[in-house]
Short mmCIF file of C-alpha atoms in Angstrom, two decimals:
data_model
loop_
_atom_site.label_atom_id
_atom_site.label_comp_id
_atom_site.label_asym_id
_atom_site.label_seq_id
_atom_site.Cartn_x
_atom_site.Cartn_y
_atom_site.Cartn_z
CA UNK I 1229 -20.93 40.11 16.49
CA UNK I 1230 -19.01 42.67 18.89
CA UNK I 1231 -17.98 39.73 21.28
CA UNK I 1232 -16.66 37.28 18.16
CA UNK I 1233 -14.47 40.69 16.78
CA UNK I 1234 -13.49 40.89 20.60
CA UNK I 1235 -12.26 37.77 21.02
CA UNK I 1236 -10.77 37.28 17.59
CA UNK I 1237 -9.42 41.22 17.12
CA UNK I 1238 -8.32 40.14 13.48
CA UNK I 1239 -11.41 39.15 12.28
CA UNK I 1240 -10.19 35.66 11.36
CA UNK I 1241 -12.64 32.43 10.90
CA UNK I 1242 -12.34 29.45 12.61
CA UNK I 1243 -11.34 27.60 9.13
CA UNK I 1244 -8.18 30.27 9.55
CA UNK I 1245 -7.45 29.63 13.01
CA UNK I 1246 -7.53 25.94 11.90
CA UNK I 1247 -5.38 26.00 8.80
CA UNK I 1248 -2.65 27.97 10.89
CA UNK I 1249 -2.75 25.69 13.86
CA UNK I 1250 -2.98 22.20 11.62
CA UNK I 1251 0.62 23.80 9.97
CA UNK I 1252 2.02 24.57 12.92
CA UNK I 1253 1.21 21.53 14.53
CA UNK I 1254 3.09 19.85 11.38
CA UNK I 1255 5.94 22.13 11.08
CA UNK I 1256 6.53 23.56 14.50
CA UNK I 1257 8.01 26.86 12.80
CA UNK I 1258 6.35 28.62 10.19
CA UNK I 1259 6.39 32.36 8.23
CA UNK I 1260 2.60 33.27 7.40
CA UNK I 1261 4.14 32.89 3.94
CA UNK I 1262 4.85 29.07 4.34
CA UNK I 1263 1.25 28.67 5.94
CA UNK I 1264 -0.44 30.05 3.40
CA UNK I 1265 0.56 28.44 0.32
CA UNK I 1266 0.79 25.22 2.21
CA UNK I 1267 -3.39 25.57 3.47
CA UNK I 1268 -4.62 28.43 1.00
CA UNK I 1269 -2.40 28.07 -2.28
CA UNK I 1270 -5.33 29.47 -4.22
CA UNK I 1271 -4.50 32.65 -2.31
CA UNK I 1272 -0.80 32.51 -4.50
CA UNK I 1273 -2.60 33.31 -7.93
CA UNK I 1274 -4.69 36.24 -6.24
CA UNK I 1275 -3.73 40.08 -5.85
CA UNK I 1276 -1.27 39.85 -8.54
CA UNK I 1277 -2.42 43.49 -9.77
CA UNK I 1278 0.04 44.73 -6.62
CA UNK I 1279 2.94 46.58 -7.78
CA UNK I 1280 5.38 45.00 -6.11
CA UNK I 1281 6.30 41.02 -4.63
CA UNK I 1282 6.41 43.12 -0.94
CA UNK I 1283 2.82 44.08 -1.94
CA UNK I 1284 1.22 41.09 -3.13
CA UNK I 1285 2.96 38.56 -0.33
CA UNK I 1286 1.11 40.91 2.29
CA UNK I 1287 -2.09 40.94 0.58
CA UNK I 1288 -1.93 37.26 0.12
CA UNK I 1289 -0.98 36.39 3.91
CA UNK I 1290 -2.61 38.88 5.70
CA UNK I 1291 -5.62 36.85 6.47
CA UNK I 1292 -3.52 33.87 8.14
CA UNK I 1293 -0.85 36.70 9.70
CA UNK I 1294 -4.27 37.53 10.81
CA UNK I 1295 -4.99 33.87 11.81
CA UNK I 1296 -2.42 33.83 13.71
CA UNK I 1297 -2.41 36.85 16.03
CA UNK I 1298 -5.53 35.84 17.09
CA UNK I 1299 -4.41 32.31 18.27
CA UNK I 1300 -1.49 34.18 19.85
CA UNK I 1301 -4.76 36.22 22.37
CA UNK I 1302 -5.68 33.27 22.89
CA UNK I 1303 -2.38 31.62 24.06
CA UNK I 1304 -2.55 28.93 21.43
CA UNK I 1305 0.88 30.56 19.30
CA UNK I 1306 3.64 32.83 20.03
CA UNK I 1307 6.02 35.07 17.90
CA UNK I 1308 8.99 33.38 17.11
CA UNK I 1309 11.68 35.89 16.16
CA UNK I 1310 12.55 36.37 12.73
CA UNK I 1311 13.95 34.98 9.80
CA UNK I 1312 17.48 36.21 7.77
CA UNK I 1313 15.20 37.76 4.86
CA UNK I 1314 13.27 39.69 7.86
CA UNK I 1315 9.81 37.40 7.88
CA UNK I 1316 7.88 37.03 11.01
CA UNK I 1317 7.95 32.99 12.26
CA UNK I 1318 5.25 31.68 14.25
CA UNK I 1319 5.05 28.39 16.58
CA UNK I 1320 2.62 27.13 18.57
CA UNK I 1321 2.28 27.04 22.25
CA UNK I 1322 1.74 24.10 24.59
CA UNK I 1323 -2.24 24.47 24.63
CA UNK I 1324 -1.41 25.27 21.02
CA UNK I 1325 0.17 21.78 20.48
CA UNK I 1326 -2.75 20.49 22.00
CA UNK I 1327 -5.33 22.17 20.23
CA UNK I 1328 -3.17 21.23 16.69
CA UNK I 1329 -3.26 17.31 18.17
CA UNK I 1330 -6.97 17.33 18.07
CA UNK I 1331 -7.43 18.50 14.60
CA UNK I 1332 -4.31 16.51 12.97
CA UNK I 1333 -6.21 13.57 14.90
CA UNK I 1334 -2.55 12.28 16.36
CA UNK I 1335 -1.60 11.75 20.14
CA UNK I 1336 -0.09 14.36 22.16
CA UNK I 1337 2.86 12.57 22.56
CA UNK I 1338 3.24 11.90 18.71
CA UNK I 1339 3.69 16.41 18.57
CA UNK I 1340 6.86 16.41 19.66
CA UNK I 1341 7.97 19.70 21.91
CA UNK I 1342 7.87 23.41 21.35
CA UNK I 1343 10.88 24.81 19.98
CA UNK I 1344 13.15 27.49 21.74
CA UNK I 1345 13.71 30.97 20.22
CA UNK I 1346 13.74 29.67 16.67
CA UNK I 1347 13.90 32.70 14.78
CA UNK I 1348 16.43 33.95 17.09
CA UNK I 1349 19.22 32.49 14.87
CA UNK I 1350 17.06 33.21 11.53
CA UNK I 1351 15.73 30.07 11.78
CA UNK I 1352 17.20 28.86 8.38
CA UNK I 1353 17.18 25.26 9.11
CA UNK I 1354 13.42 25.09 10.33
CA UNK I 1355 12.74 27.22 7.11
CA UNK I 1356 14.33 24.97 4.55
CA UNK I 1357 12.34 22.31 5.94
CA UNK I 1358 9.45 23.46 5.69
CA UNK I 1359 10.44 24.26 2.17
CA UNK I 1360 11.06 20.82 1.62
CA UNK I 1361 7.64 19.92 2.62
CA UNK I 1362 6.15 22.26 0.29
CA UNK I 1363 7.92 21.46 -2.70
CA UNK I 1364 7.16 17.14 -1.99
CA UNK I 1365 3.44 17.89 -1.22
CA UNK I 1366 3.16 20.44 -4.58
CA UNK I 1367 -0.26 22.24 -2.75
CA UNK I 1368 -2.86 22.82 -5.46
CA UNK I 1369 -4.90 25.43 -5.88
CA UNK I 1370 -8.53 25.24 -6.32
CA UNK I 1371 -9.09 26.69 -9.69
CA UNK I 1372 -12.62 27.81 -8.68
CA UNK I 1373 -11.44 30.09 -6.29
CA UNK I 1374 -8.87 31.56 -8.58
CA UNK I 1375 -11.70 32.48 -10.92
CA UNK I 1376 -12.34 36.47 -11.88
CA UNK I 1377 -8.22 36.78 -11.57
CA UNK I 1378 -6.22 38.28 -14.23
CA UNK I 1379 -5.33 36.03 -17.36
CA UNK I 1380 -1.67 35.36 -15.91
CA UNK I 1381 -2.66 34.69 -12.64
CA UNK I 1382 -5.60 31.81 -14.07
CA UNK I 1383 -2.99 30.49 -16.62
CA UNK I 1384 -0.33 30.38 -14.02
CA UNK I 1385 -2.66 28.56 -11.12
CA UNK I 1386 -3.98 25.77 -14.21
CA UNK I 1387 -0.55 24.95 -14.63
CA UNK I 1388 0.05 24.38 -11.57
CA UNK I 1389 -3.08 22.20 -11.00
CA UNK I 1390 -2.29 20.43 -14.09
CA UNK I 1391 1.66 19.45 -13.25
CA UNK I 1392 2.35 16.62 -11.33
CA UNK I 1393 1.18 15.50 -7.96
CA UNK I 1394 3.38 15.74 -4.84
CA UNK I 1395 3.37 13.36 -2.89
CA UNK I 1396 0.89 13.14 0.40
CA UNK I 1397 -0.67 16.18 2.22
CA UNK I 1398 -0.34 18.18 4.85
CA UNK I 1399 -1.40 15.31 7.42
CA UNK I 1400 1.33 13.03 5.80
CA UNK I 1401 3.78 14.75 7.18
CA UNK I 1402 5.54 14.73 11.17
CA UNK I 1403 8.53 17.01 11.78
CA UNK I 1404 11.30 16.13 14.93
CA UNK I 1405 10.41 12.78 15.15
CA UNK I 1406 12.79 11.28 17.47
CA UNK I 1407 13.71 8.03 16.83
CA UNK I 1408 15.27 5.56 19.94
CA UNK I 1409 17.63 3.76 19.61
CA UNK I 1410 17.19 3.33 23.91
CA UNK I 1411 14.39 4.35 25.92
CA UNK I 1412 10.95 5.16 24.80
CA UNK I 1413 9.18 7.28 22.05
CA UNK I 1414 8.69 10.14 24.45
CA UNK I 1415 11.73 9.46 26.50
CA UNK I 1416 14.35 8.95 23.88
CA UNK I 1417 17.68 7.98 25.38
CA UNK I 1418 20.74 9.95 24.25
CA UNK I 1419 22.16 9.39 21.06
CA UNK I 1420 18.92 8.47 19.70
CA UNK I 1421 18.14 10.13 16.17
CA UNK I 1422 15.86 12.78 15.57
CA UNK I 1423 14.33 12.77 11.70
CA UNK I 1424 14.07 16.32 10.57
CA UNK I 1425 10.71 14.86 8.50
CA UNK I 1426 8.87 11.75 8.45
CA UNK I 1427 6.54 10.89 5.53
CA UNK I 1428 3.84 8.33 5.72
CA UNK I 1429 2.24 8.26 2.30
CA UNK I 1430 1.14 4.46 1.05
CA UNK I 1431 -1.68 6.08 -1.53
CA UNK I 1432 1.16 7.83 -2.99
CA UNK I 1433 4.03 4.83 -3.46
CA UNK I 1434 5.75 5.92 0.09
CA UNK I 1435 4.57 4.13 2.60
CA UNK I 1436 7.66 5.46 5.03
CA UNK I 1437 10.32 8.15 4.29
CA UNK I 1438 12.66 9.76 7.01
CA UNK I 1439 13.77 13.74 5.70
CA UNK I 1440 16.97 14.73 6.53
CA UNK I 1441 17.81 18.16 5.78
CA UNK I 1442 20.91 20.24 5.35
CA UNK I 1443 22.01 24.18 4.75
CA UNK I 1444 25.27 22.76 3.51
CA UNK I 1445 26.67 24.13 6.76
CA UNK I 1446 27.41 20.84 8.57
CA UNK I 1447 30.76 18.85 7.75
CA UNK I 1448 29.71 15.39 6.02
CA UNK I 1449 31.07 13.47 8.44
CA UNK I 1450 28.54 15.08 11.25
CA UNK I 1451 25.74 13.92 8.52
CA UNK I 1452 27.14 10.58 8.05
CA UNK I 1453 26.88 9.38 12.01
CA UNK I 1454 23.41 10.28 11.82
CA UNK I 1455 23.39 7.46 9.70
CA UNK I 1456 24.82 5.23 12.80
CA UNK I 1457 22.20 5.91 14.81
CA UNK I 1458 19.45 5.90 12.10
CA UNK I 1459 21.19 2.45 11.59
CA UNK I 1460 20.71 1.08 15.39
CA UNK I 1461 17.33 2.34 15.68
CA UNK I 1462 16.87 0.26 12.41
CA UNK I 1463 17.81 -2.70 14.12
CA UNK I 1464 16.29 -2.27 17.50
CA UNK I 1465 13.64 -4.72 18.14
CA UNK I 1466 10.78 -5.20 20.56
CA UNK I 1467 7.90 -7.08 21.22
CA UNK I 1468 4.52 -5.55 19.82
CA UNK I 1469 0.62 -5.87 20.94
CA UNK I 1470 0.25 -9.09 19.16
CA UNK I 1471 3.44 -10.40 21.32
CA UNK I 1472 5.53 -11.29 18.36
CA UNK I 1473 8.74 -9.25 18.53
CA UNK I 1474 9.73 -7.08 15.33
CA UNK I 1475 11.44 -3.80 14.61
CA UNK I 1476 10.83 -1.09 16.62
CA UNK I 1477 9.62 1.53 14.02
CA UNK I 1478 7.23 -1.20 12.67
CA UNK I 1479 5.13 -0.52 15.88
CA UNK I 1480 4.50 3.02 15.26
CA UNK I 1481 4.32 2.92 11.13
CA UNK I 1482 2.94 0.76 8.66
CA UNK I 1483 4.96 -0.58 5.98
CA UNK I 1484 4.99 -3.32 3.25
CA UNK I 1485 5.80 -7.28 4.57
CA UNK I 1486 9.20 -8.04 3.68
CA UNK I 1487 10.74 -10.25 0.58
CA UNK I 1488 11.30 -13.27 2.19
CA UNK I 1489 14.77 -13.06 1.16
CA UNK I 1490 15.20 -9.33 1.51
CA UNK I 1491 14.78 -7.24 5.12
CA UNK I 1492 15.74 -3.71 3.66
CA UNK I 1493 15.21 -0.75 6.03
CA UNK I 1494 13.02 2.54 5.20
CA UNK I 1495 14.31 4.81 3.15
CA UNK I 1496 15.90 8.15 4.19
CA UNK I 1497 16.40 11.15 1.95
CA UNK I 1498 18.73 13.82 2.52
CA UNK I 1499 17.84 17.31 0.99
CA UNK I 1500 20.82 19.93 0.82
CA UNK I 1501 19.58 23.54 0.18
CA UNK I 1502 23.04 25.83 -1.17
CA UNK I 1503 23.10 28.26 1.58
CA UNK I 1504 26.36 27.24 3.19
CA UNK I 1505 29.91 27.49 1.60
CA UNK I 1506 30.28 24.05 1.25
CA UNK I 1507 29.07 22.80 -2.12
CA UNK I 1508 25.86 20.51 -1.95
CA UNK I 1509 27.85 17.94 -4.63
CA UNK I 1510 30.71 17.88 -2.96
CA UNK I 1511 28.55 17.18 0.39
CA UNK I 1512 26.64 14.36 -1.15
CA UNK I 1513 29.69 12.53 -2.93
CA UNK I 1514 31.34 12.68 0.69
CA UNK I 1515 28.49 11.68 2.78
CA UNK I 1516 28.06 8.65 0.18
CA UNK I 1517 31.37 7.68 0.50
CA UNK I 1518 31.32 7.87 4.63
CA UNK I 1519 27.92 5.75 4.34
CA UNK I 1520 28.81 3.26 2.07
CA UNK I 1521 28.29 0.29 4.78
CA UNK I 1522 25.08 1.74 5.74
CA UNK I 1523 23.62 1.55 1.59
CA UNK I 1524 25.81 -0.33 -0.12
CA UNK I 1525 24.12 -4.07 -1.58
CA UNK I 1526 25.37 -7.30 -2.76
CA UNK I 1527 25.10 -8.08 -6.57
CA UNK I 1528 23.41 -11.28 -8.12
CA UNK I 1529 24.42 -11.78 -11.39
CA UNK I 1530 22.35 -14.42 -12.54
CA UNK I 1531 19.04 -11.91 -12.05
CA UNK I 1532 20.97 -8.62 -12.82
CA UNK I 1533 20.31 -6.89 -10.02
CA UNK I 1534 21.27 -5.57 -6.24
CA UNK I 1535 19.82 -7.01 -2.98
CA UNK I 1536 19.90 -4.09 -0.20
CA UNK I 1537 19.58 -7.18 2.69
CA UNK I 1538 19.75 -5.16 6.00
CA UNK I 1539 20.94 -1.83 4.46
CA UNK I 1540 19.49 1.54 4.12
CA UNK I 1541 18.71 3.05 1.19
CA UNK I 1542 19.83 6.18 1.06
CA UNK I 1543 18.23 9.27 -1.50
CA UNK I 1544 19.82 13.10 -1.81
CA UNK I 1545 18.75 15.95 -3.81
CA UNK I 1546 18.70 19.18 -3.22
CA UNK I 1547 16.10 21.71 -2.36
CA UNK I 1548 16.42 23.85 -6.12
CA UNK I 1549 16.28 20.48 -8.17
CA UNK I 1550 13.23 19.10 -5.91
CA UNK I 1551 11.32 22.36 -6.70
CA UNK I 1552 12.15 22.47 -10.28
CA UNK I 1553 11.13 18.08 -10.85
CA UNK I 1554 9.24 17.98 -7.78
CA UNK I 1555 9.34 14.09 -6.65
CA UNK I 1556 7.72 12.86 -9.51
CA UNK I 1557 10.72 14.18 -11.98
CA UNK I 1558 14.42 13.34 -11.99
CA UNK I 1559 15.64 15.19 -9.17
CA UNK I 1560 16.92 12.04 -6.79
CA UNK I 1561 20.05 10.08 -6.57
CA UNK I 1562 20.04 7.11 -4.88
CA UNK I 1563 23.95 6.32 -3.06
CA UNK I 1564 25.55 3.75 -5.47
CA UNK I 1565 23.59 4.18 -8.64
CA UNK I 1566 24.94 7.21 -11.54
CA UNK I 1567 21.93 8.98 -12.51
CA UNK I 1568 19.05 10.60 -10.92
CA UNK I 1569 15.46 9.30 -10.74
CA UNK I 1570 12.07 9.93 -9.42
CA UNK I 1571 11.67 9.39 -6.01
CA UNK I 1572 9.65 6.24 -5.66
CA UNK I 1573 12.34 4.73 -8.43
CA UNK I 1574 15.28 5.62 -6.36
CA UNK I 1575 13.76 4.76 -2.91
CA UNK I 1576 12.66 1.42 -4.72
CA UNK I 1577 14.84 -0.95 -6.10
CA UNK I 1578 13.39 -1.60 -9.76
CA UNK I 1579 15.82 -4.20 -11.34
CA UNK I 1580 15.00 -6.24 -8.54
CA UNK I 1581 11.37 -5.80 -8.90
CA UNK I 1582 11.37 -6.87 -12.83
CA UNK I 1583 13.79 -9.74 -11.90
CA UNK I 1584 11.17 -10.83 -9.28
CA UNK I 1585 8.13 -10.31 -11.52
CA UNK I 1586 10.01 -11.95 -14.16
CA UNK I 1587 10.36 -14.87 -11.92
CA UNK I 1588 6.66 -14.99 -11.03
CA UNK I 1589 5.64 -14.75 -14.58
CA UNK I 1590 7.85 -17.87 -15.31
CA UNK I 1591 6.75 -19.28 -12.55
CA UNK I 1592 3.11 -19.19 -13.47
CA UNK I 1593 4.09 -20.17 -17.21
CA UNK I 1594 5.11 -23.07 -15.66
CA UNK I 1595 2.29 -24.20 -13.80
CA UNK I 1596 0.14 -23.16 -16.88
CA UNK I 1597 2.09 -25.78 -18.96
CA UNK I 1598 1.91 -27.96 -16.09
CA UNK I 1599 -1.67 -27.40 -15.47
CA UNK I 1600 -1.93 -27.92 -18.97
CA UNK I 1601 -0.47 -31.48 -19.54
CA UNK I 1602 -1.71 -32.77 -16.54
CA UNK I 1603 -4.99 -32.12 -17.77
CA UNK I 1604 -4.10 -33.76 -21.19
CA UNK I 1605 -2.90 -36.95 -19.06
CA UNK I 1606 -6.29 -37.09 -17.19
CA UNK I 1607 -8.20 -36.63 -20.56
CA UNK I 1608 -6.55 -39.27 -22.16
CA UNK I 1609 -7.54 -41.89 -18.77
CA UNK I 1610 -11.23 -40.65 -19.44
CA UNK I 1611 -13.30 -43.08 -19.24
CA UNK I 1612 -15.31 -44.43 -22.64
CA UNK I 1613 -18.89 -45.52 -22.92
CA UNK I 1614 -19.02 -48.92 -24.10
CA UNK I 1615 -22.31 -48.23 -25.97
CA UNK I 1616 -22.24 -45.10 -27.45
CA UNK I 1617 -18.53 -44.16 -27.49
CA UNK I 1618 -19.09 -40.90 -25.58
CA UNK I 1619 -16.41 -39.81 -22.92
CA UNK I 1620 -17.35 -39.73 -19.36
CA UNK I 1621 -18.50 -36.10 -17.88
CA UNK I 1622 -15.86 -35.32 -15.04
CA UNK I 1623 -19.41 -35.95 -12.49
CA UNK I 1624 -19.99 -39.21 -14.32
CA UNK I 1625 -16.07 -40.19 -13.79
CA UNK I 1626 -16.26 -39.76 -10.38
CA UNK I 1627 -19.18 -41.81 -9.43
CA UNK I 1628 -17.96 -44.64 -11.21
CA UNK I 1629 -14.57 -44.44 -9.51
CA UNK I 1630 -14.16 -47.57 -7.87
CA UNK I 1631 -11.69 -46.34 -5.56
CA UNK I 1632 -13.83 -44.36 -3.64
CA UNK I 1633 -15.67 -46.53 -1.39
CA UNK I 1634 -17.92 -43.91 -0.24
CA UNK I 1635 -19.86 -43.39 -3.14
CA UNK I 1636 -22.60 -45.71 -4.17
CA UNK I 1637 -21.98 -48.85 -6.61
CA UNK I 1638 -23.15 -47.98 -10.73
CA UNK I 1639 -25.43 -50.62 -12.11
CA UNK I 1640 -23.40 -49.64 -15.10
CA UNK I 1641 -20.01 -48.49 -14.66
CA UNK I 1642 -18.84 -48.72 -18.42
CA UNK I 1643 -21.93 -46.79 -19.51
CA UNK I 1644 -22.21 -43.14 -19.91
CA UNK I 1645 -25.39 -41.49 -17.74
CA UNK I 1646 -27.43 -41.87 -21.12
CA UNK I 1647 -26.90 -45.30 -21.81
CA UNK I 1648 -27.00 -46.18 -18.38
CA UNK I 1649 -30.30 -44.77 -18.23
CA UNK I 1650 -31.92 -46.39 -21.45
CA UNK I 1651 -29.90 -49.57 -20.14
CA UNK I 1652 -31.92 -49.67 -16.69
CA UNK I 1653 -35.29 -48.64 -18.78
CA UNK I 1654 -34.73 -51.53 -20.95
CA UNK I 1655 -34.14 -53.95 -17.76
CA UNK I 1656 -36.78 -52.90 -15.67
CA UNK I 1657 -38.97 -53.36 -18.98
CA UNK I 1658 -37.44 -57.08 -19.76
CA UNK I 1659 -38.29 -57.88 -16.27
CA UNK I 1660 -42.15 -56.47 -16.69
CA UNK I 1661 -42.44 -58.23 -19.15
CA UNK I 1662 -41.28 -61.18 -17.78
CA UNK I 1663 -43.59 -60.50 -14.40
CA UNK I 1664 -46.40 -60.50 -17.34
CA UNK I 1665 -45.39 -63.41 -19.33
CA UNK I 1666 -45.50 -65.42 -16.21
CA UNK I 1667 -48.85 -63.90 -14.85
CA UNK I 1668 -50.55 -65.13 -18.35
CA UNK I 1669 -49.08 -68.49 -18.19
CA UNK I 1670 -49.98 -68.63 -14.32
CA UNK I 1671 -53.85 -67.64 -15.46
CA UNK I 1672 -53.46 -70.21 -18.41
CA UNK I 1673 -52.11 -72.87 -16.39
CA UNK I 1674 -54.95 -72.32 -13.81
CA UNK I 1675 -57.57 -71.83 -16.56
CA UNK I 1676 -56.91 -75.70 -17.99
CA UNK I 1677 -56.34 -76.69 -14.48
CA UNK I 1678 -60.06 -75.80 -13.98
CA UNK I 1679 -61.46 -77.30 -16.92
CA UNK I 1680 -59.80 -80.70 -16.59
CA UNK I 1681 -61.26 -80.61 -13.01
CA UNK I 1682 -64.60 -79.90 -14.91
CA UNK I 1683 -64.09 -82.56 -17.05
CA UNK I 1684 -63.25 -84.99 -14.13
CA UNK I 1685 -66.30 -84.14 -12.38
CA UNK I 1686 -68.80 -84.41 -15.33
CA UNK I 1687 -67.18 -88.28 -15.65
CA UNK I 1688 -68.23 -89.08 -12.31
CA UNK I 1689 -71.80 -87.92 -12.81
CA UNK I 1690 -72.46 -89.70 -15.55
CA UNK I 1691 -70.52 -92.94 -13.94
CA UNK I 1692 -73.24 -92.48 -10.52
CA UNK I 1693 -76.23 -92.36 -12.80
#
C-alpha cells in the first residue's frame, strides 16, 4: 500500500488517472473543472451543503486535480498556466499523448501535438471549446451515485438525466484536427485548415461535423477565409485503399453515400461565445454574407426546395443559446434560412428530404398500381379448364405453356391437374378394359377353335371304322 501512495502521492485510482488522461487526450487543454463534469458529472450534484460555489467546485474536483498531479510525477501531464477567472489548466505531455492514444483507441498521429503555454494568455479560446463540447455532449449523471444527496441536489441531477440527449460522447469528439488542403494528415502543407472540433457521431444523426469556434474577437472576414480553405480541402481528392479516387476527408471519416444528384460537403458549425466587443449577431450576419458562395444553393421550384450541390452548409449559434437548447432545441441557424432549428434540422436539408420521400412514395404508388393491373391482365389470360371450368393454378399455367420447350408435353393441356388426373384414370381404365375385352375374346376364339378341331377329329374316327 506504501509503494501505490508513493507512486501516486494523491491517492488517485487508475479509473482517475484514466478519466483525466482520456479528456486531455480529447481536449488538449483542460481546468479540473471541465474534466470533471465531462468524466464524473455525478460529482456536480454532490457537496452542495458547502457554503460557497469556491467551496463546493473544490470539493467536487479535488479528486481529478488529484488525478492529475499524479500523472504530472509521472511525466504523463504538465501545468499549463492559468485561466482569466484564475483556474489551473492542465495538458498532457508527449508520453501523455501516448498513453491518452491507447485508451481513446486512435493512432498517435490522429492526437494531434501538445500545445505551447496555453494558459499563458488565459487560454480563453481552448476554454470555450471545451465548453462547446460539454454543452453538445450534455454528460449525464448517474442517478445512483447521486443517491443519499440533499433533495435539491437529487431533483436537480434527475432533471438533468431526464432532458435531452447531447449528442455523442467523449470519444466522439477530436480537437485541432488539421485538415490539408496539400501535403499529408501529419504533414499538413501551409494554408491548410485546422478544425477547432471534429464530431463523428452517426448513432446520434451526425455522422461528420467540423466546430469552429469564436470569442467574438476575430474580424469576420479572418473567419470567412477559413471557409476558403475548408472549401479546397472539400474538394481535394485522392485515391483510397480500394484504388477508386474520392474526397480526401472520405478516407479518414465515414459518411452517408451521396444523392445521386446532390454532392453536398460536411457540415461546419461556428459557435461564437460574447466575450469580445464585437457582437456575436453582428459577427454571424457578416460572416454569412462574406460566405455566401461557400453555402448558398440553387432553388427548384417544381419540388419546393434548395439543392446545396457542391456547397457547404454552414450552422452558427452561440455558446449561451447552445447551453440553454442544447443541440436538440432551437439554438442553430443555418446561413440562408430565417429561423433557428435543431441541429440535425439545420445541418440537414429537410424540404429536400420530404420532396425526395415524397417522390419515392409516388414512385412506389406507381408500381403498386402497376403491379396491380399487370396482374389483372395476366388473370384475365388464365387459362380455363375445359371440364370443370376451374382457372389454372399459376404451377399448372406454367407447365402447360407451350412456349417453353423445356418443360415436358401435358397429355392434357386444356385440363386443370384434377381433370387431367381423372382424365388419364379414365384412359388407362378404357384401355384395361380393352386389354381384357380382347383377352376374353382371344380365350373364346381359341376355346371354339378347339372344339371344332374336336369335332373334326371325332368325324374321322368314325369315317376309319
Amino acid at each position: 500500500m506504501a509503494s501505490k501512495r508513493k507512486a501516486n502521492e494523491a491517492g488517485s485510482s487508475n479509473d482517475l488517472r484514466a478519466d483525466v488522461l482520456r479528456v486531455l487526450g480529447v481536449l488538449k487543454v483542460a481546468t479540473a473543472d471541465q474534466i470533471q463534469r465531462l468524466a464524473s458529472p455525478h460529482l456536480t450534484y454532490r457537496h452542495t451543503l458547502k457554503k460557497t460555489a469556491t467551496l463546493r467546485k473544490e470539493a467536487r474536483t479535488a479528486s481529478h486535480r488529484g488525478a492529475a498531479n499524479d500523472l504530472r510525477r509521472h511525466g504523463l501531464a504538465v501545468d499549463g498556466g492559468r485561466t482569466k477567472g484564475g483556474e489551473e489548466v492542465r495538458l498532457l505531455t508527449l508520453a501523455g499523448l501516448a498513453a491518452a492514444a491507447i485508451d481513446l483507441d486512435r493512432e498517435p498521429e490522429e492526437m494531434g501535438g501538445v500545445p505551447k503555454s496555453a494558459g499563458r494568455s488565459g487560454a480563453s479560446h481552448p476554454m470555450t471549446v471545451n465548453e462547446t463540447v460539454i454543452a453538445l455532449i450534455r454528460p449525464k449523471p448517474d442517478l445512483d451515485l447521486v443517491a443519499g444527496q440533499p433533495a435539491e441536489a437529487v431533483a436537480a441531477a434527475q432533471a438533468a438525466a431526464r432532458a435531452p440527449d447531447g449528442i455523442g460522447t467523449l470519444t466522439s469528439y477530436a480537437t485541432e484536427v488539421a485538415l490539408p488542403v496539400k501535403g499529408t494528415w501529419k504533414n499538413p502543407a501551409i494554408g491548410s485548415a485546422r478544425a477547432d472540433v471534429v464530431v463523428t457521431a452517426p448513432e446520434a444523426g451526425v455522422p461528420l461535423l467540423f466546430i469552429e469556434v469564436d470569442n467574438c474577437t476575430e474580424e469576420a472576414v479572418l473567419i470567412a477565409r477559413k471557409f476558403d480553405k475548408y472549401a479546397r480541402f472539400f474538394q481535394r481528392k485522392e485515391k483510397d485503399t480500394d484504388g477508386i479516387e474520392k474526397p480526401l476527408w472520405r478516407t479518414r471519416w465515414s459518411a452517408p453515400d451521396w444523392e445521386g444528384y446532390e454532392r453536398v460537403h460536411p457540415p461546419v458549425l461556428l459557435v461564437f461565445h460574447q466575450v469580445g466587443k464585437r457582437s456575436a449577431k453582428t459577427q454571424m450576419a457578416k460572416v454569412a454574407e462574406l460566405t455566401r458562395h461557400h453555402w448558398q444553393g440553387g432553388w427548384y421550384e417544381r419540388d419546393g426546395y434548395h439543392s446545396y450541390d457542391g456547397c457547404i452548409p454552414i450552422v452558427a449559434t452561440t455558446l449561451d443559446l447552445l447551453r440553454e437548447h442544447g443541440p436538440a432545441g432551437p439554438a442553430f441557424w443555418r446561413f440562408g434560412r430565417d429561423h433557428r432549428e435543431p441541429l440535425r434540422d439545420a445541418i440537414g436539408n429537410p424540404r429536400r428530404d420530404a420532396a425526395i420521400a415524397r417522390r419515392r412514395a409516388e414512385a412506389r404508388e406507381e408500381q403498386r398500381r402497376r403491379e396491380v393491373r399487370e396482374a389483372a391482365e395476366r388473370e384475365a389470360r388464365r387459362p380455363v379448364c375445359a371440364d370443370c371450368g376451374r382457372k389454372f393454378s399459376d404451377d399448372r399455367w406454367e407447365a402447360v405453356d407451350q412456349r417453353d420447350w423445356s418443360l415436358p408435353r401435358q397429355s392434357h393441356p386444356r385440363l386443370c391437374e384434377d381433370c387431367q388426373s381423372r382424365a388419364v384414370a379414365a384412359e388407362q381404365q378404357a384401355e384395361a378394359d380393352e386389354r381384357k375385352r380382347r383377352e376374353q375374346e382371344r380365350l373364346r376364339q381359341e376355346a371354339e377353335e378347339q372344339a371344332a378341331a374336336q369335332k373334326v377329329s371325332g368325324w374321322f374316327s368314325r369315317f376309319r371304322t
